[in-house]
Amino acid sequence: MSVLKLVGISKSFGGTRVFENVDLDVEKGDRIAILGASGSGKSTLLRCINLLETPDAGSIEIGGTKVGSAGRSGLRISERDLQALRLRAGMVFQQFNLFPHMTVAGNVAEGLSTVRRMSRPDARTRAIMELARVGLADKADAYPARLSGGQKQRVAIARALAMDPEILLFDEPTSALDPALVGEVLGVIEQLAEEGRTMLLVTHEIGFAYHVANRILFLAEGGIYESGTPDEVLKHPRRPLTQHFLKEHKRFQF
Amino acid sequence: MNYNWSFAPIFENWQVLAIGAVGTLRLFVICLVIGMGLGLVVALGRRAEARPLRWLSRAFVEVFRNTPVLVQILWFYYALPILAPVEIGPFTAAILGISLNSAAYSAEIFRGGIQSIEPGQWEAARAIAMTPAQVMRRVILPQAVRRIVPALTNRGVEIFKMSTLASVVAYVELLNQGKLIASIYFNPLEVYTIIAALFFLLLYPIVRLTYALERRLARSDA
Ligand SMILES: Nc1ncnc2c1ncn2[C@@H]1O[C@H](COP(=O)(O)OP(=O)(O)O)[C@@H](O)[C@H]1O
Ligand SMILES: [Mg+2]
């Protein structure tokens, strides 16, 4: 079953092309790792999927329904389309972006009460359940400023999970973390993968991608430059830029 | 210096000043509420999708920020009734002049506060499917207001002091009542000293209160 389908997605910023004509079909349970040099468009691709950026061309289908309608110049997307799409695609950011004025439980419950119109006590109960899943139920009433980076990112994951997304988008979730804190976040993502969640994961943790992903995309030259199973792309890359990129990554272990 | 201090008439006429103080406080509270409330509305108007709304908000800010409050009060009192079939008393004229000017300044403060919030906050809130209005109300404004409390406090203090401008249209507030006493007893030195002291005594506790508020708000993001 296709969860997400991109057809011919293109994006440029003021005349500078980031990528062109990207096609991607994500099946339920897929765990797709997206690799690529800095500036190759990994973040932009994720941001186009949940429409934090509007693609210049192409179409997005999520859960079998097309997002927006074709307009004269690219996609026409209403506020309602945006909402529907974002409820189905949860996003986790490199910089966590927790709401500093809300408690940890408040952060996780916010979407449930404000968007899903759940009562506050119900939202809190659900939030604490999600926090337990990422091992942070005891921090429910702390403010984000009191947490380590790894804990913040786990709260951000719980915040996304609380909305019951069909697909999770991770944009370098461990790149802002001290090396000592990377493991706890990767542990949570691995556990989600084992539960069969569908996810797109932009990462530089190549060893992790090898273990957890069932497909690897390598972005370069304005598109998906090479893709395949972890064995194909990471162990036996066929194309020169992929080979070069992997050679540059020293921390590379299987 | 051989000066005969004459404070006695002031204390004998304390009711006159008390009436003035009530007038000052009344004007202050109303102008504070309208000034800040309208300021927020105008700040949001400057970010509106609709171009005319943005333009109108911008024009409002520029007009009322770049004309003296004193002139505005006089204009509303003497000029507006000529143009439009309205009756404008001193109180209304003072409210209009001070509130609209304060709204223009507060709008700029709110706008700065809103702009100072990291784009990541918008993105995270949008990513959990909040509408732009929900993001503003639940995520952006609560953080922005915390940051601008000191600037808004300054604005509030200004509003309080601007209330004296209402004496120009003979609105009954502290300064106006002081003038009255001074004109009868010929003791401007004593009267204006007492008026200044009264302003300080009224204003300082209010400002102290906002310091406490600031500390309280700062606690959560420590
Ligand atoms: N909002 C933006 N405005 C202009 N250029 C942008 C913007 N976002 C990204 N870019 C550019 O698009 C390219 C791809 O960026 P990005 O998707 O962030 O790459 P990656 O995540 O792979 O490092 C870069 O050249 C970047 O400078
Ligand atoms: Mg990036």
XYZ file of C-alpha atoms in Angstrom, chain A residues 8 41 47 51 68 71 82 88 93 98 104 112 122 151 157 205 244:
17
model
C 7.901 14.973 -10.689
C 18.522 19.249 -0.931
C 10.029 20.188 3.698
C 4.648 21.623 2.455
C -4.181 20.185 -3.481
C -3.359 25.305 -10.609
C -2.222 21.653 4.405
C -0.581 12.428 8.155
C 13.611 18.794 13.160
C 10.221 22.556 21.213
C 7.216 18.780 28.164
C -4.023 17.074 20.485
C -7.372 13.464 27.738
C 15.873 14.404 25.824
C 9.530 12.721 18.559
C 24.737 8.163 10.632
C 33.210 9.465 -3.128
